[in-house]
Short mmCIF file of N, CA and C in Angstrom, two decimals:
data_model
loop_
_atom_site.label_atom_id
_atom_site.label_comp_id
_atom_site.label_asym_id
_atom_site.label_seq_id
_atom_site.Cartn_x
_atom_site.Cartn_y
_atom_site.Cartn_z
N MET A 1 -8.53 24.47 -14.91
CA MET A 1 -10.48 24.48 -14.49
C MET A 1 -11.09 22.82 -13.88
N PRO A 2 -11.38 22.81 -12.94
CA PRO A 2 -11.94 21.71 -12.37
C PRO A 2 -13.10 21.94 -12.45
N VAL A 3 -13.98 20.05 -12.79
CA VAL A 3 -14.81 19.87 -13.41
C VAL A 3 -15.81 20.12 -11.69
N VAL A 4 -17.06 20.43 -12.10
CA VAL A 4 -18.08 20.68 -11.32
C VAL A 4 -19.38 20.07 -11.43
N PRO A 5 -19.64 20.56 -10.90
CA PRO A 5 -21.44 19.67 -10.77
C PRO A 5 -22.39 19.85 -12.18
N HIS A 6 -23.08 19.03 -12.55
CA HIS A 6 -23.31 20.22 -14.16
C HIS A 6 -24.71 21.78 -13.21
N ASP A 7 -24.88 22.62 -13.58
CA ASP A 7 -25.31 23.54 -13.29
C ASP A 7 -26.65 23.63 -13.95
N PRO A 8 -28.25 23.79 -13.95
CA PRO A 8 -28.37 24.06 -14.91
C PRO A 8 -29.01 25.47 -15.43
N ALA A 9 -28.24 25.53 -14.82
CA ALA A 9 -27.30 27.46 -16.04
C ALA A 9 -27.59 27.85 -16.49
N TRP A 10 -26.00 26.12 -17.49
CA TRP A 10 -25.17 26.35 -18.39
C TRP A 10 -26.46 26.41 -19.50
N ALA A 11 -27.96 25.93 -19.59
CA ALA A 11 -28.76 26.72 -20.76
C ALA A 11 -29.37 27.83 -21.04
N GLY A 12 -28.90 28.41 -19.80
CA GLY A 12 -29.88 29.20 -19.44
C GLY A 12 -28.15 30.46 -20.50
N ALA A 13 -26.73 29.88 -20.18
CA ALA A 13 -25.77 30.97 -20.56
C ALA A 13 -25.65 30.98 -21.35
N PHE A 14 -25.53 29.07 -22.39
CA PHE A 14 -26.31 28.97 -23.84
C PHE A 14 -27.09 30.23 -24.58
N ALA A 15 -28.00 30.77 -24.18
CA ALA A 15 -29.69 30.30 -25.02
C ALA A 15 -28.53 32.38 -25.49
N ALA A 16 -28.47 33.31 -23.83
CA ALA A 16 -27.58 33.95 -23.58
C ALA A 16 -26.70 34.23 -24.75
N GLU A 17 -25.56 33.62 -24.62
CA GLU A 17 -24.33 33.94 -25.65
C GLU A 17 -24.85 33.82 -27.45
N ALA A 18 -26.12 32.31 -27.47
CA ALA A 18 -25.93 32.18 -28.69
C ALA A 18 -26.87 33.80 -29.42
N GLN A 19 -27.71 34.28 -28.50
CA GLN A 19 -27.92 35.40 -29.32
C GLN A 19 -26.96 36.31 -29.56
N ALA A 20 -25.52 36.77 -28.59
CA ALA A 20 -25.32 37.55 -29.18
C ALA A 20 -24.26 37.16 -30.50
N VAL A 21 -23.83 35.39 -30.08
CA VAL A 21 -22.91 35.40 -31.72
C VAL A 21 -23.97 35.15 -32.16
N GLY A 22 -25.29 35.25 -31.96
CA GLY A 22 -25.78 34.82 -33.73
C GLY A 22 -26.04 36.31 -34.13
N ALA A 23 -26.28 37.42 -33.70
CA ALA A 23 -26.44 38.81 -34.20
C ALA A 23 -25.06 38.76 -34.86
N ALA A 24 -23.77 38.11 -34.23
CA ALA A 24 -22.11 38.45 -34.89
C ALA A 24 -22.00 38.21 -36.48
N LEU A 25 -23.21 36.75 -36.85
CA LEU A 25 -22.63 35.78 -37.65
C LEU A 25 -23.85 36.14 -38.20
N ALA A 26 -24.80 36.50 -38.07
CA ALA A 26 -26.32 36.83 -39.08
C ALA A 26 -26.37 36.99 -40.53
N GLY A 27 -25.48 37.24 -41.25
CA GLY A 27 -25.44 36.88 -42.72
C GLY A 27 -25.21 35.12 -42.91
N PRO A 28 -23.76 34.72 -42.48
CA PRO A 28 -23.79 33.29 -42.85
C PRO A 28 -24.01 32.26 -42.25
N LEU A 29 -24.65 32.78 -40.76
CA LEU A 29 -24.90 31.07 -39.82
C LEU A 29 -26.42 30.47 -40.04
N ILE A 30 -26.20 29.48 -40.24
CA ILE A 30 -27.59 28.55 -40.35
C ILE A 30 -28.30 28.04 -39.06
N ALA A 31 -27.14 27.79 -38.11
CA ALA A 31 -26.99 27.21 -36.78
C ALA A 31 -26.68 26.97 -35.69
N LEU A 32 -26.75 26.87 -34.81
CA LEU A 32 -26.04 27.49 -33.42
C LEU A 32 -26.71 26.27 -32.10
N HIS A 33 -25.57 25.37 -32.56
CA HIS A 33 -25.97 24.34 -31.41
C HIS A 33 -24.85 23.85 -29.75
N HIS A 34 -25.72 23.62 -29.06
CA HIS A 34 -25.10 24.06 -28.40
C HIS A 34 -24.30 22.12 -27.86
N ILE A 35 -22.73 21.93 -26.86
CA ILE A 35 -22.70 21.30 -27.27
C ILE A 35 -21.60 21.05 -26.38
N GLY A 36 -20.81 20.17 -25.99
CA GLY A 36 -19.75 19.76 -25.18
C GLY A 36 -20.66 19.21 -23.58
N SER A 37 -20.23 18.88 -22.93
CA SER A 37 -20.30 18.44 -21.60
C SER A 37 -21.53 19.25 -20.78
N THR A 38 -21.44 20.90 -21.15
CA THR A 38 -22.76 21.53 -20.27
C THR A 38 -23.90 21.73 -21.14
N ALA A 39 -23.73 21.10 -22.56
CA ALA A 39 -25.43 20.91 -22.77
C ALA A 39 -25.88 19.16 -22.07
N ILE A 40 -24.98 18.39 -21.72
CA ILE A 40 -25.43 16.90 -21.04
C ILE A 40 -26.35 16.97 -19.35
N PRO A 41 -27.49 17.12 -19.16
CA PRO A 41 -27.99 17.04 -18.50
C PRO A 41 -27.80 16.33 -16.81
N GLY A 42 -27.47 16.28 -16.38
CA GLY A 42 -26.63 15.46 -14.37
C GLY A 42 -25.54 14.64 -14.92
N ILE A 43 -24.72 15.19 -15.97
CA ILE A 43 -23.26 14.86 -15.84
C ILE A 43 -22.15 16.61 -15.43
N CYS A 44 -20.80 15.79 -14.28
CA CYS A 44 -20.54 17.34 -14.25
C CYS A 44 -19.37 17.99 -15.56
N ALA A 45 -18.67 18.24 -15.88
CA ALA A 45 -18.26 18.82 -16.35
C ALA A 45 -16.85 20.41 -16.73
N LYS A 46 -16.39 20.51 -16.79
CA LYS A 46 -16.04 21.78 -16.64
C LYS A 46 -16.64 22.88 -16.61
N PRO A 47 -17.33 24.20 -16.02
CA PRO A 47 -17.88 25.06 -16.55
C PRO A 47 -17.45 26.21 -18.24
N ILE A 48 -17.54 25.10 -19.06
CA ILE A 48 -17.78 26.40 -20.20
C ILE A 48 -18.47 25.95 -20.66
N ILE A 49 -18.53 26.86 -21.60
CA ILE A 49 -20.53 26.95 -22.24
C ILE A 49 -19.64 25.97 -24.03
N ASP A 50 -19.40 25.38 -24.67
CA ASP A 50 -18.74 24.64 -26.13
C ASP A 50 -19.93 25.03 -26.75
N MET A 51 -19.87 25.84 -28.04
CA MET A 51 -20.70 26.58 -29.18
C MET A 51 -20.35 24.89 -30.51
N LEU A 52 -21.43 25.17 -31.20
CA LEU A 52 -21.44 24.40 -32.64
C LEU A 52 -21.79 25.48 -33.40
N ALA A 53 -21.18 26.08 -34.44
CA ALA A 53 -22.18 27.06 -35.30
C ALA A 53 -21.65 26.02 -36.69
N GLU A 54 -23.00 26.01 -37.64
CA GLU A 54 -22.59 25.85 -38.83
C GLU A 54 -23.49 26.91 -39.57
N VAL A 55 -22.18 27.36 -40.51
CA VAL A 55 -22.54 28.63 -41.32
C VAL A 55 -22.45 28.27 -42.60
N ARG A 56 -22.46 28.57 -43.69
CA ARG A 56 -22.61 28.84 -45.22
C ARG A 56 -21.67 28.26 -45.93
N ASP A 57 -20.42 28.83 -45.45
CA ASP A 57 -19.09 28.53 -46.03
C ASP A 57 -18.21 29.73 -44.84
N LEU A 58 -17.19 28.68 -45.17
CA LEU A 58 -16.27 29.47 -44.67
C LEU A 58 -15.50 30.93 -44.32
N ASP A 59 -15.31 30.33 -46.39
CA ASP A 59 -14.52 32.19 -46.70
C ASP A 59 -16.49 33.51 -46.20
N SER A 60 -17.16 32.85 -46.29
CA SER A 60 -18.12 34.56 -45.17
C SER A 60 -18.19 34.16 -43.87
N LEU A 61 -17.69 33.39 -43.22
CA LEU A 61 -17.20 33.01 -41.38
C LEU A 61 -16.14 34.04 -41.73
N ASP A 62 -14.93 33.60 -42.31
CA ASP A 62 -13.98 34.20 -42.19
C ASP A 62 -14.10 36.12 -41.91
N GLN A 63 -15.06 36.47 -42.91
CA GLN A 63 -15.13 37.98 -43.61
C GLN A 63 -15.97 38.18 -41.78
N ALA A 64 -16.93 37.23 -41.18
CA ALA A 64 -17.95 38.23 -40.37
C ALA A 64 -17.05 37.42 -39.17
N ALA A 65 -15.51 37.42 -38.73
CA ALA A 65 -15.03 37.07 -37.65
C ALA A 65 -14.62 38.23 -36.53
N PRO A 66 -14.62 39.39 -37.98
CA PRO A 66 -13.94 40.93 -36.98
C PRO A 66 -15.46 40.74 -35.80
N ALA A 67 -16.14 40.37 -35.87
CA ALA A 67 -17.33 40.70 -35.25
C ALA A 67 -17.64 39.78 -34.53
N LEU A 68 -17.15 38.94 -33.91
CA LEU A 68 -16.73 37.94 -32.73
C LEU A 68 -15.89 38.30 -32.53
N VAL A 69 -14.97 38.55 -33.09
CA VAL A 69 -13.02 39.42 -31.19
C VAL A 69 -14.04 40.61 -31.16
N ALA A 70 -15.16 40.73 -31.77
CA ALA A 70 -15.60 42.47 -31.23
C ALA A 70 -16.29 42.15 -29.95
N LEU A 71 -16.98 40.79 -29.88
CA LEU A 71 -17.56 40.44 -28.41
C LEU A 71 -16.97 39.68 -26.72
N GLY A 72 -15.66 39.89 -27.88
CA GLY A 72 -14.31 38.88 -27.00
C GLY A 72 -13.64 37.66 -27.51
N TYR A 73 -14.17 37.32 -28.62
CA TYR A 73 -13.60 36.65 -28.80
C TYR A 73 -12.25 36.05 -29.31
N GLN A 74 -11.16 35.50 -29.14
CA GLN A 74 -10.42 34.91 -29.86
C GLN A 74 -9.83 34.22 -31.32
N ALA A 75 -9.95 34.73 -32.19
CA ALA A 75 -10.11 33.22 -33.88
C ALA A 75 -8.60 32.85 -33.71
N MET A 76 -8.87 31.26 -33.35
CA MET A 76 -7.78 30.50 -32.70
C MET A 76 -7.13 29.58 -34.55
N GLY A 77 -8.36 29.90 -35.84
CA GLY A 77 -7.73 29.85 -37.22
C GLY A 77 -8.35 28.43 -37.25
N GLU A 78 -8.42 27.30 -37.57
CA GLU A 78 -8.39 25.89 -37.87
C GLU A 78 -7.82 24.92 -36.17
N PHE A 79 -7.27 25.29 -35.47
CA PHE A 79 -7.07 25.02 -34.19
C PHE A 79 -6.71 23.31 -34.43
N GLY A 80 -6.19 22.47 -35.27
CA GLY A 80 -5.96 21.27 -35.39
C GLY A 80 -6.44 20.92 -35.90
N ILE A 81 -7.27 20.31 -36.67
CA ILE A 81 -9.01 19.88 -37.21
C ILE A 81 -9.46 21.51 -39.00
N ALA A 82 -8.52 20.79 -39.92
CA ALA A 82 -9.35 20.73 -41.25
C ALA A 82 -11.11 21.39 -41.08
N GLY A 83 -10.91 22.12 -41.87
CA GLY A 83 -12.53 22.55 -42.50
C GLY A 83 -13.70 23.21 -41.33
N ARG A 84 -11.60 23.58 -39.73
CA ARG A 84 -12.95 23.85 -38.78
C ARG A 84 -12.97 25.87 -38.91
N ARG A 85 -13.14 26.57 -38.27
CA ARG A 85 -12.67 27.47 -36.96
C ARG A 85 -12.81 27.71 -36.05
N TYR A 86 -11.91 27.77 -35.01
CA TYR A 86 -12.05 28.22 -33.61
C TYR A 86 -11.46 29.11 -33.01
N PHE A 87 -13.03 29.76 -32.15
CA PHE A 87 -12.72 31.35 -31.29
C PHE A 87 -13.12 30.43 -30.25
N ARG A 88 -12.18 31.16 -28.90
CA ARG A 88 -12.61 31.12 -27.76
C ARG A 88 -12.48 32.81 -26.97
N ARG A 89 -13.23 32.45 -25.58
CA ARG A 89 -13.45 33.52 -24.99
C ARG A 89 -13.09 33.36 -23.22
N ASP A 90 -12.62 34.89 -22.83
CA ASP A 90 -12.06 33.92 -21.72
C ASP A 90 -12.83 36.01 -20.91
N ASP A 91 -12.96 35.47 -19.31
CA ASP A 91 -14.00 36.29 -18.93
C ASP A 91 -12.73 37.85 -18.01
N ALA A 92 -13.50 38.88 -17.72
CA ALA A 92 -12.75 39.92 -17.38
C ALA A 92 -11.43 39.58 -16.02
N ALA A 93 -11.73 38.04 -16.43
CA ALA A 93 -10.40 37.58 -15.10
C ALA A 93 -9.48 36.53 -16.13
N GLY A 94 -9.34 36.83 -17.38
CA GLY A 94 -9.21 35.52 -17.57
C GLY A 94 -9.23 33.91 -17.52
N ILE A 95 -10.36 34.09 -17.25
CA ILE A 95 -11.24 32.52 -17.25
C ILE A 95 -12.30 31.97 -18.67
N ARG A 96 -11.47 31.06 -18.98
CA ARG A 96 -11.59 30.81 -20.08
C ARG A 96 -14.01 30.34 -19.27
N THR A 97 -14.69 31.32 -20.80
CA THR A 97 -15.76 30.23 -20.63
C THR A 97 -17.25 30.14 -21.52
N HIS A 98 -16.16 30.33 -23.03
CA HIS A 98 -16.49 29.77 -23.90
C HIS A 98 -15.76 29.43 -25.28
N HIS A 99 -16.16 28.00 -25.53
CA HIS A 99 -16.08 27.67 -27.42
C HIS A 99 -16.62 27.49 -27.64
N LEU A 100 -16.45 28.68 -29.61
CA LEU A 100 -16.72 28.20 -30.27
C LEU A 100 -16.74 27.40 -31.64
N HIS A 101 -17.15 26.83 -31.55
CA HIS A 101 -16.30 25.29 -33.42
C HIS A 101 -17.40 25.94 -34.12
N VAL A 102 -16.46 26.32 -35.42
CA VAL A 102 -17.79 26.50 -36.64
C VAL A 102 -17.14 25.81 -37.63
N TYR A 103 -18.14 25.44 -38.76
CA TYR A 103 -18.05 24.11 -39.74
C TYR A 103 -19.15 24.98 -40.38
N ALA A 104 -18.72 24.77 -41.89
CA ALA A 104 -19.55 24.49 -43.23
C ALA A 104 -20.66 23.97 -43.41
N MET A 105 -21.94 24.48 -43.66
CA MET A 105 -23.12 23.38 -43.83
C MET A 105 -22.55 21.85 -45.03
N GLY A 106 -23.39 20.75 -44.30
CA GLY A 106 -22.52 19.82 -45.16
C GLY A 106 -20.83 19.09 -44.08
N SER A 107 -20.57 19.34 -43.90
CA SER A 107 -19.48 19.65 -42.75
C SER A 107 -19.39 18.18 -41.56
N PRO A 108 -18.90 16.60 -41.67
CA PRO A 108 -19.25 15.87 -41.53
C PRO A 108 -19.48 15.92 -39.72
N HIS A 109 -18.13 16.89 -39.22
CA HIS A 109 -18.07 17.25 -38.23
C HIS A 109 -19.39 17.93 -37.14
N ILE A 110 -19.71 17.93 -38.04
CA ILE A 110 -21.31 18.78 -37.33
C ILE A 110 -21.88 17.19 -36.70
N ALA A 111 -22.82 16.62 -37.52
CA ALA A 111 -23.28 15.69 -37.62
C ALA A 111 -22.58 14.75 -36.48
N ARG A 112 -21.50 14.75 -36.09
CA ARG A 112 -20.76 13.84 -35.50
C ARG A 112 -20.46 14.53 -33.65
N HIS A 113 -20.63 16.27 -33.65
CA HIS A 113 -20.71 16.11 -32.51
C HIS A 113 -21.76 15.93 -32.24
N LEU A 114 -22.79 16.90 -32.95
CA LEU A 114 -24.98 16.46 -33.17
C LEU A 114 -24.96 15.00 -32.39
N ALA A 115 -24.38 14.40 -32.63
CA ALA A 115 -24.54 13.21 -32.30
C ALA A 115 -24.19 12.18 -30.91
N PHE A 116 -23.24 13.21 -30.92
CA PHE A 116 -22.39 11.96 -29.02
C PHE A 116 -23.18 13.41 -28.00
N ARG A 117 -23.60 14.32 -28.22
CA ARG A 117 -24.38 15.05 -27.30
C ARG A 117 -25.91 14.12 -27.19
N ASP A 118 -26.05 14.31 -28.21
CA ASP A 118 -28.10 13.54 -28.27
C ASP A 118 -27.51 12.02 -27.88
N TYR A 119 -26.81 11.10 -27.86
CA TYR A 119 -26.82 10.13 -28.09
C TYR A 119 -26.61 10.31 -26.48
N LEU A 120 -25.66 11.02 -25.35
CA LEU A 120 -25.61 10.77 -24.17
C LEU A 120 -26.59 12.09 -23.10
N ARG A 121 -27.29 12.92 -24.16
CA ARG A 121 -28.63 12.92 -23.88
C ARG A 121 -29.71 12.19 -23.64
N ALA A 122 -29.66 10.81 -24.11
CA ALA A 122 -30.72 10.37 -24.27
C ALA A 122 -30.71 8.48 -23.86
N HIS A 123 -29.10 8.53 -22.74
CA HIS A 123 -28.88 7.88 -22.55
C HIS A 123 -27.46 8.42 -21.23
N PRO A 124 -28.93 8.55 -20.32
CA PRO A 124 -28.17 9.05 -18.19
C PRO A 124 -27.47 8.67 -18.35
N ALA A 125 -27.50 6.80 -17.85
CA ALA A 125 -26.31 6.31 -17.71
C ALA A 125 -24.88 5.72 -18.11
N THR A 126 -24.68 5.47 -19.95
CA THR A 126 -23.26 6.21 -20.53
C THR A 126 -22.85 7.68 -19.77
N ALA A 127 -24.11 8.46 -19.56
CA ALA A 127 -23.55 9.85 -19.89
C ALA A 127 -22.84 10.44 -18.08
N ALA A 128 -23.30 9.33 -17.00
CA ALA A 128 -22.75 9.16 -16.36
C ALA A 128 -21.68 8.56 -15.54
N ASP A 129 -21.20 7.60 -16.62
CA ASP A 129 -20.52 6.52 -16.90
C ASP A 129 -19.05 7.94 -17.57
N TYR A 130 -19.44 8.70 -18.26
CA TYR A 130 -18.44 10.13 -19.26
C TYR A 130 -18.31 10.30 -18.33
#
């Protein structure tokens, strides 16, 4: 998938998907965040919306996972990162549109992802170099 100039519509695409994911994970969900390159204004990115969900615990997330599958997400398990649940979604043409990274409350991965996003948002010159 090619890297493209920033599209301000990505924020709205996240918001719309966050509503659907939020409803699917209503029980275990604590917070849902827009992360990754599409969350950083002004930089080029692959047009895939990256989301980070913080949940009470992974057991309750695993029980709610069928609701994400019903939305079109593919459950990938930890997918190489212990303590994570990873889901991905493609559109009808088979093009990847969303990544969902899920961690239990207190996971250091949550702070890491948010700190990286927030740093690049606060430092546009660094973001442009990225």
